[in-house]
Short mmCIF file of C-alpha atoms and ligand atoms in Angstrom, two decimals:
data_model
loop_
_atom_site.label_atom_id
_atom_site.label_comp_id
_atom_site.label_asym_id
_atom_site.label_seq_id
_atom_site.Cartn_x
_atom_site.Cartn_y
_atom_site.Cartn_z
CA UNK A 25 119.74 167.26 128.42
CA UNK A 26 120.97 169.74 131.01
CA UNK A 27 124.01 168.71 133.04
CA UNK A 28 125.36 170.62 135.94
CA UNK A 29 129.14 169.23 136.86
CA UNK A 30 130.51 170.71 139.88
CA UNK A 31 128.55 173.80 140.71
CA UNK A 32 129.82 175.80 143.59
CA UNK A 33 128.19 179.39 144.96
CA UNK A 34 129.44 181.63 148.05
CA UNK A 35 127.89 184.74 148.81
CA UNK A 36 129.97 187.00 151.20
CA UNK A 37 132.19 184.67 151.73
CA UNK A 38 129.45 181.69 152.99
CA UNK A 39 129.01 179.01 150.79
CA UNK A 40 125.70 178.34 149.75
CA UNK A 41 125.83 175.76 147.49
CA UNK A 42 128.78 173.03 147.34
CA UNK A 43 129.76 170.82 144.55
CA UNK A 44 126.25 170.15 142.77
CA UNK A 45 126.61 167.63 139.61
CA UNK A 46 123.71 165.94 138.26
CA UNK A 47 121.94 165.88 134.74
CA UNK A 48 118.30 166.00 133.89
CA UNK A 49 116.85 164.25 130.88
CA UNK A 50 114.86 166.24 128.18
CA UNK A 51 110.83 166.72 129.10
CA UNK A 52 111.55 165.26 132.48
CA UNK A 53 109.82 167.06 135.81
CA UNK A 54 112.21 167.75 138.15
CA UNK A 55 111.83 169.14 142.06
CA UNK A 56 114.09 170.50 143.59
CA UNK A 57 113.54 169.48 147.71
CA UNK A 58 114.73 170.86 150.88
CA UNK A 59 114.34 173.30 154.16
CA UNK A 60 114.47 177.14 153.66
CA UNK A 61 117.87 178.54 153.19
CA UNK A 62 119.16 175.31 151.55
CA UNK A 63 120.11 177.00 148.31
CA UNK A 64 117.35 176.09 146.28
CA UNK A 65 115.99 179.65 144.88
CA UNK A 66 119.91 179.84 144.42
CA UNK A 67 120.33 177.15 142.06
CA UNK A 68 117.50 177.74 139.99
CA UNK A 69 118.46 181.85 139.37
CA UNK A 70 122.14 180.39 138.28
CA UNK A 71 120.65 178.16 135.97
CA UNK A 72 118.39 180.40 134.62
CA UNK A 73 121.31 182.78 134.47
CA UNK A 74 120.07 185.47 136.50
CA UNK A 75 123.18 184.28 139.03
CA UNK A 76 126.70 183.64 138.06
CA UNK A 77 128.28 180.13 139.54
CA UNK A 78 131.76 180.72 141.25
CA UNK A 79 132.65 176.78 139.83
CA UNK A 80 131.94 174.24 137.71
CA UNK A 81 129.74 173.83 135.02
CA UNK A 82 126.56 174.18 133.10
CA UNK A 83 125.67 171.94 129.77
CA UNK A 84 122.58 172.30 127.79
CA UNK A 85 122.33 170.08 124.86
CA UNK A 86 126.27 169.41 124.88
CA UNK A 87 126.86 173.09 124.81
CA UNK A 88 129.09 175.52 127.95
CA UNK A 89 126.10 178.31 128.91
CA UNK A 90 128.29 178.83 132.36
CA UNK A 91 128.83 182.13 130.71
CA UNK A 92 126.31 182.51 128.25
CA UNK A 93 123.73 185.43 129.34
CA UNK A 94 120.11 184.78 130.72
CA UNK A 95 118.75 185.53 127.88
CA UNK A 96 120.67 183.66 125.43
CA UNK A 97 119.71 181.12 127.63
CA UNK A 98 116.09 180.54 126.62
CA UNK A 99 115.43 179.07 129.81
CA UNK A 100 112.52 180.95 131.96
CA UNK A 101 111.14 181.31 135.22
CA UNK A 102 107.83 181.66 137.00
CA UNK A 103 109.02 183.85 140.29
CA UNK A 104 108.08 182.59 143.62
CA UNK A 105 106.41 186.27 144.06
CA UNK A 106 104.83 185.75 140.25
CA UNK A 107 106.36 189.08 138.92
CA UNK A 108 103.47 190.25 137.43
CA UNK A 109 102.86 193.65 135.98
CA UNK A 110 100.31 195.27 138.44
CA UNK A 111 99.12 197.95 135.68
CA UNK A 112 98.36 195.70 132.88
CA UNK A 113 95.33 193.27 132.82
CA UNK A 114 95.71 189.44 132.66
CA UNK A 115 95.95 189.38 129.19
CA UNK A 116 98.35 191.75 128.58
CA UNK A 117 100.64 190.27 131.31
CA UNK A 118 100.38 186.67 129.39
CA UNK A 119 101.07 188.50 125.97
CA UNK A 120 104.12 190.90 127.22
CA UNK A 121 107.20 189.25 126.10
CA UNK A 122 105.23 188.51 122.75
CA UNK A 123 105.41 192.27 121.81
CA UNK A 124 108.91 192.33 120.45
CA UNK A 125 108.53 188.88 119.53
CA UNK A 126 105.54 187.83 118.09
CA UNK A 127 106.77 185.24 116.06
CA UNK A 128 107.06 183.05 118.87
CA UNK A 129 103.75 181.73 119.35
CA UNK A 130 100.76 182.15 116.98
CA UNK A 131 97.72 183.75 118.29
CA UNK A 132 96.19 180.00 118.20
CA UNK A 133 98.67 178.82 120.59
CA UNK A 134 97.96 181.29 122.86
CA UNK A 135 94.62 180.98 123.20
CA UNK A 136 95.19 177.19 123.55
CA UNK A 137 97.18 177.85 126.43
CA UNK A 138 95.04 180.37 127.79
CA UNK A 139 92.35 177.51 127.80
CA UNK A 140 94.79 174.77 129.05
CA UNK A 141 95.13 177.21 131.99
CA UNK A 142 91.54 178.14 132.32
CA UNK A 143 91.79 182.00 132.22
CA UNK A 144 89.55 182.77 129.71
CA UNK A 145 86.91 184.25 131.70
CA UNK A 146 90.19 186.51 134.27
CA UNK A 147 91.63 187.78 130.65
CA UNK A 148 90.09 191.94 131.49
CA UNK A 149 91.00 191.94 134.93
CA UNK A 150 93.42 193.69 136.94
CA UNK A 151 96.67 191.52 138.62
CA UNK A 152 94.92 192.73 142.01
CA UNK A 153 91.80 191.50 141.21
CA UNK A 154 93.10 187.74 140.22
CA UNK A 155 93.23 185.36 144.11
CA UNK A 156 96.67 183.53 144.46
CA UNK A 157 95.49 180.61 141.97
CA UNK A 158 94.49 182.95 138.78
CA UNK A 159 97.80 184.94 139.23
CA UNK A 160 100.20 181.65 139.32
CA UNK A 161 98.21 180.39 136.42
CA UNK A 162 98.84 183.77 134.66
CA UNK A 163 102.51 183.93 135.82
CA UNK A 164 102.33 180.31 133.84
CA UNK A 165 100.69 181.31 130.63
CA UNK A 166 103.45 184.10 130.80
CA UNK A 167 106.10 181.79 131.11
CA UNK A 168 104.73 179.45 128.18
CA UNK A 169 104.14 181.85 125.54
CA UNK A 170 107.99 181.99 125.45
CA UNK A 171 108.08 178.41 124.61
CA UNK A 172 111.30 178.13 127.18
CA UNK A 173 113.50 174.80 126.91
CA UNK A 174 113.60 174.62 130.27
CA UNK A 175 110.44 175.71 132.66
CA UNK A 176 111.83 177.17 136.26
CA UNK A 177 109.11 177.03 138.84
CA UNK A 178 110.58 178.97 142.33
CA UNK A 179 107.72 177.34 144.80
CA UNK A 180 104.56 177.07 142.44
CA UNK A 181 102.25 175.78 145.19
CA UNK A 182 103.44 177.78 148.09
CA UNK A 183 100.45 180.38 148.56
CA UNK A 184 97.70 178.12 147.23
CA UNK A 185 95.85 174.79 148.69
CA UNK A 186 93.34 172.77 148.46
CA UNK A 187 91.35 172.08 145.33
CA UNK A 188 93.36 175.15 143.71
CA UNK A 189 96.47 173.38 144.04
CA UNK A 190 95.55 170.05 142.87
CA UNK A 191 94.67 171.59 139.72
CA UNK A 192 97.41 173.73 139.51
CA UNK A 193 99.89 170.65 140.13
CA UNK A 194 97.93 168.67 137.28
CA UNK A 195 98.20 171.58 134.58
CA UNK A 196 102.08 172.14 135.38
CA UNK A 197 102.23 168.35 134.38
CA UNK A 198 99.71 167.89 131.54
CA UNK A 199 102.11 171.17 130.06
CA UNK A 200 105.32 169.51 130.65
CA UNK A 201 104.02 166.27 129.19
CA UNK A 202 102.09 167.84 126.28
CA UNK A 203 105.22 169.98 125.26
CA UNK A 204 107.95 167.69 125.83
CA UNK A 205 109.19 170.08 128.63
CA UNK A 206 111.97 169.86 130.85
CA UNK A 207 110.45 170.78 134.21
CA UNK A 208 112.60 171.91 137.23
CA UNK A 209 110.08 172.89 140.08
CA UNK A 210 111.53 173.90 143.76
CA UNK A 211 109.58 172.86 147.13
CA UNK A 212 109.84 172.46 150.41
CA UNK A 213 106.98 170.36 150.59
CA UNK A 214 108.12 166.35 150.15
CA UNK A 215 104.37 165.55 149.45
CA UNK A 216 104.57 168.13 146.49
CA UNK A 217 107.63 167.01 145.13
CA UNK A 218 107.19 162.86 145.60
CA UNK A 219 103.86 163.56 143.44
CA UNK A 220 104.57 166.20 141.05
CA UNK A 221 108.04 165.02 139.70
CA UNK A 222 109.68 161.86 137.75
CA UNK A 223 113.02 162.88 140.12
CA UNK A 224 113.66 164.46 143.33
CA UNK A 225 116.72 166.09 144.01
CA UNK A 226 117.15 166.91 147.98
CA UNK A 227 118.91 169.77 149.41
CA UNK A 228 121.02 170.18 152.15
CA UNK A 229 122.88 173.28 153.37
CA UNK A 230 124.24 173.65 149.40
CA UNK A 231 124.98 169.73 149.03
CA UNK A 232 122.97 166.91 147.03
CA UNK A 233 121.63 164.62 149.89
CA UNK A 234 120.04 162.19 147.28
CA UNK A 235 118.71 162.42 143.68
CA UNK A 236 116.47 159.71 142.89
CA UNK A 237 112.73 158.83 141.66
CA UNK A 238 110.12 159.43 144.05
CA UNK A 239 109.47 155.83 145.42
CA UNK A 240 113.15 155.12 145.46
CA UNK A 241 113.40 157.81 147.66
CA UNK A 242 110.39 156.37 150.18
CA UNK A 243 111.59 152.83 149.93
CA UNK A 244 115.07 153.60 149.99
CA UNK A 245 116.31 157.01 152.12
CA UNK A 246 120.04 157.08 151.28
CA UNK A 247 120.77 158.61 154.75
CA UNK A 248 118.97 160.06 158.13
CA UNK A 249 118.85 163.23 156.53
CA UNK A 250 116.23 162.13 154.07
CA UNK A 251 114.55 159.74 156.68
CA UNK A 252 113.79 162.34 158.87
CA UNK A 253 112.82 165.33 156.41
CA UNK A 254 111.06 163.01 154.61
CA UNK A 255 108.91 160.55 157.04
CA UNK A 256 108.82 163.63 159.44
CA UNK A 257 106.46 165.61 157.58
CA UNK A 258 105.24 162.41 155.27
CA UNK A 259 104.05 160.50 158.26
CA UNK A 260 100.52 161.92 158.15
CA UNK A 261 100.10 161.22 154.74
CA UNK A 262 102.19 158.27 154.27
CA UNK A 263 99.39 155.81 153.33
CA UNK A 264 98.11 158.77 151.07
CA UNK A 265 101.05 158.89 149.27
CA UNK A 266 101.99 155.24 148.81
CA UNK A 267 98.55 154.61 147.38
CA UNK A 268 99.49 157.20 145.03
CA UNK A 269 102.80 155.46 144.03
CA UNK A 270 100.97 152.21 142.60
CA UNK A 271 98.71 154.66 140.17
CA UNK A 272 100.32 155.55 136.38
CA UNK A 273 102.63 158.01 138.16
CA UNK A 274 105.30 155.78 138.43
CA UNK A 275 105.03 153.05 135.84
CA UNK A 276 104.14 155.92 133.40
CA UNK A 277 106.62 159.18 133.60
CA UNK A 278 106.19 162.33 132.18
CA UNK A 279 109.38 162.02 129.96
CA UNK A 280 111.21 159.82 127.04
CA UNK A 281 114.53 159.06 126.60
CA UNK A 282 116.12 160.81 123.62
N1 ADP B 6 121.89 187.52 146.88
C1 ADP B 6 122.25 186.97 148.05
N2 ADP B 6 123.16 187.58 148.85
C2 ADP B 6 123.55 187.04 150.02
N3 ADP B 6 123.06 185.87 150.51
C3 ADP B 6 122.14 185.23 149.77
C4 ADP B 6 121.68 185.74 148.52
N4 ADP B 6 120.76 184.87 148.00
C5 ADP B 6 120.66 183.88 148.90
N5 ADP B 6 121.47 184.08 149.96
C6 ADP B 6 121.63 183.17 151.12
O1 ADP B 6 121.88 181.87 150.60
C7 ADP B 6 121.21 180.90 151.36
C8 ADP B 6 120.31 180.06 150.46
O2 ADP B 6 119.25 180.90 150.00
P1 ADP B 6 118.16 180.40 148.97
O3 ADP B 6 118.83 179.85 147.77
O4 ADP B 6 117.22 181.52 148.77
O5 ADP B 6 117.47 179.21 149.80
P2 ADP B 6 116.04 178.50 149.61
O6 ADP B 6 115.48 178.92 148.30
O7 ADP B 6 116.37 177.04 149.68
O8 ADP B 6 115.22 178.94 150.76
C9 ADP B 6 120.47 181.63 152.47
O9 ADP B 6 121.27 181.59 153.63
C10 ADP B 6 120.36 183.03 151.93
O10 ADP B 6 120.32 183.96 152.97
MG1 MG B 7 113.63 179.92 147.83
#
């Protein structure tokens, strides 16, 4: 279980994020939801590591990592930009953190995942030569091979849509669910979250407006700010989405206690 207690982040002086506490169960898929500049990106890099917190707290498994190094970590994150190396070909991009430790995953598992992810056929090719889809799904597989306890997803969806998405959105949770993963995926898109994720955790300007599961959030906003951000850009799709909240979503989530 990962617990944050009292996170707090300024930069320059501004604070960015205020007084964040919340905990998030083992294999459970977590979004993280809420307008540009509301410190999201920010609290996934200081849980990942990559950014120190000013205050508070951060438990993994009953154990402090508020100062344990990024890579002691073994947390990992898929980049909202991907990250990719533009010189090496899918393949070797998926493999690269395997070279110094190849121990990590057998060649087996890799080629599972390669299949889970549907990249056989993109494995030669160039990073420029992969569309938006084939690149997140490689910036996955990257990701994966690492076997991370925690999977950090900085806006997954963002540059893809249709058909492309749906699928990507299904393989980030047939992973998470398959692996047992703990799944912490940030949004700005309250359709993507509500469906994606077993919680929701809303962001506003650096505070916890309401952490909840998805239809408790629909059927019960805990203030205006949720109303609004929510029903303003749900109303469209609201009977959409609440037809999707009486399918195995809900009654059947991604994680276990324990
Ligand atoms: N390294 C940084 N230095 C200074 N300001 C930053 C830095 N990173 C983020 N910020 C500021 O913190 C706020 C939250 O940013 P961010 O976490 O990226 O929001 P989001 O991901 O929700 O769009 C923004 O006002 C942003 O300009
Ligand atoms: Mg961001």
């Amino acid at each position: 279980m990962l617990r944050l207690e009292n996170i707090s982040k300024s930069f320059d002086g501004v604070p960015v994020l205020k007084d964040i506490s919340l905990e998030i169960e083992k294999g459970e898929i977590v979004s993280i939801l809420g307008p540009s500049g509301s410190g999201k990106t920010t609290l996934l890099n200081l849980i990942l590591g990559l950014t120190d917190v000013d205050g508070g707290r951060i438990v993994y498994d009953g154990n402090d990592l508020t100062k344990t190094p990024m890579e002691e970590r073994g947390f990992n994150i898929v980049f909202q930009d991907y990250a990719l190396f533009p010189h090496l070909n899918a393949y070797k991009n998926i493999t690269y953190g395997l070279r110094n430790k190849p121990d990590i995953s057998s060649k087996e598992e890799v080629e599972e995942l390669i299949d889970l992810l549907g990249l056989r056929e993109h494995l030669d090719k160039r990073i420029d030569q992969l569309s938006g889809g084939q690149k997140q799904r490689v910036a996955l597989a990257r990701t994966m091979v690492m076997k991370p306890k925690i999977l950090l997803l900085d806006e997954p969806l963002s540059a893809l849509d249709g058909v492309i998405k749906e699928s990507i959105k299904d393989r980030i949770k047939t992973i998470a669910k398959e692996y047992n993963l703990t799944t912490i995926i940030v949004t700005h898109d309250p359709e993507e979250a509500l469906t994606l994720s077993d919680r929701v955790l809303i962001v506003n300007e650096g505070a916890i407006s309401q952490y909840g599961r998805p239809e408790e959030i629909i059927s019960r906003p805990g203030n205006s700010f949720v109303k609004e951000f929510i029903l303003n850009q749900l109303e469209i799709k609201r009977n959409n989405i609440f037809s999707l909240f009486d399918g195995p979503l809900v009654s059947e989530p991604a994680w276990q206690a324990g």
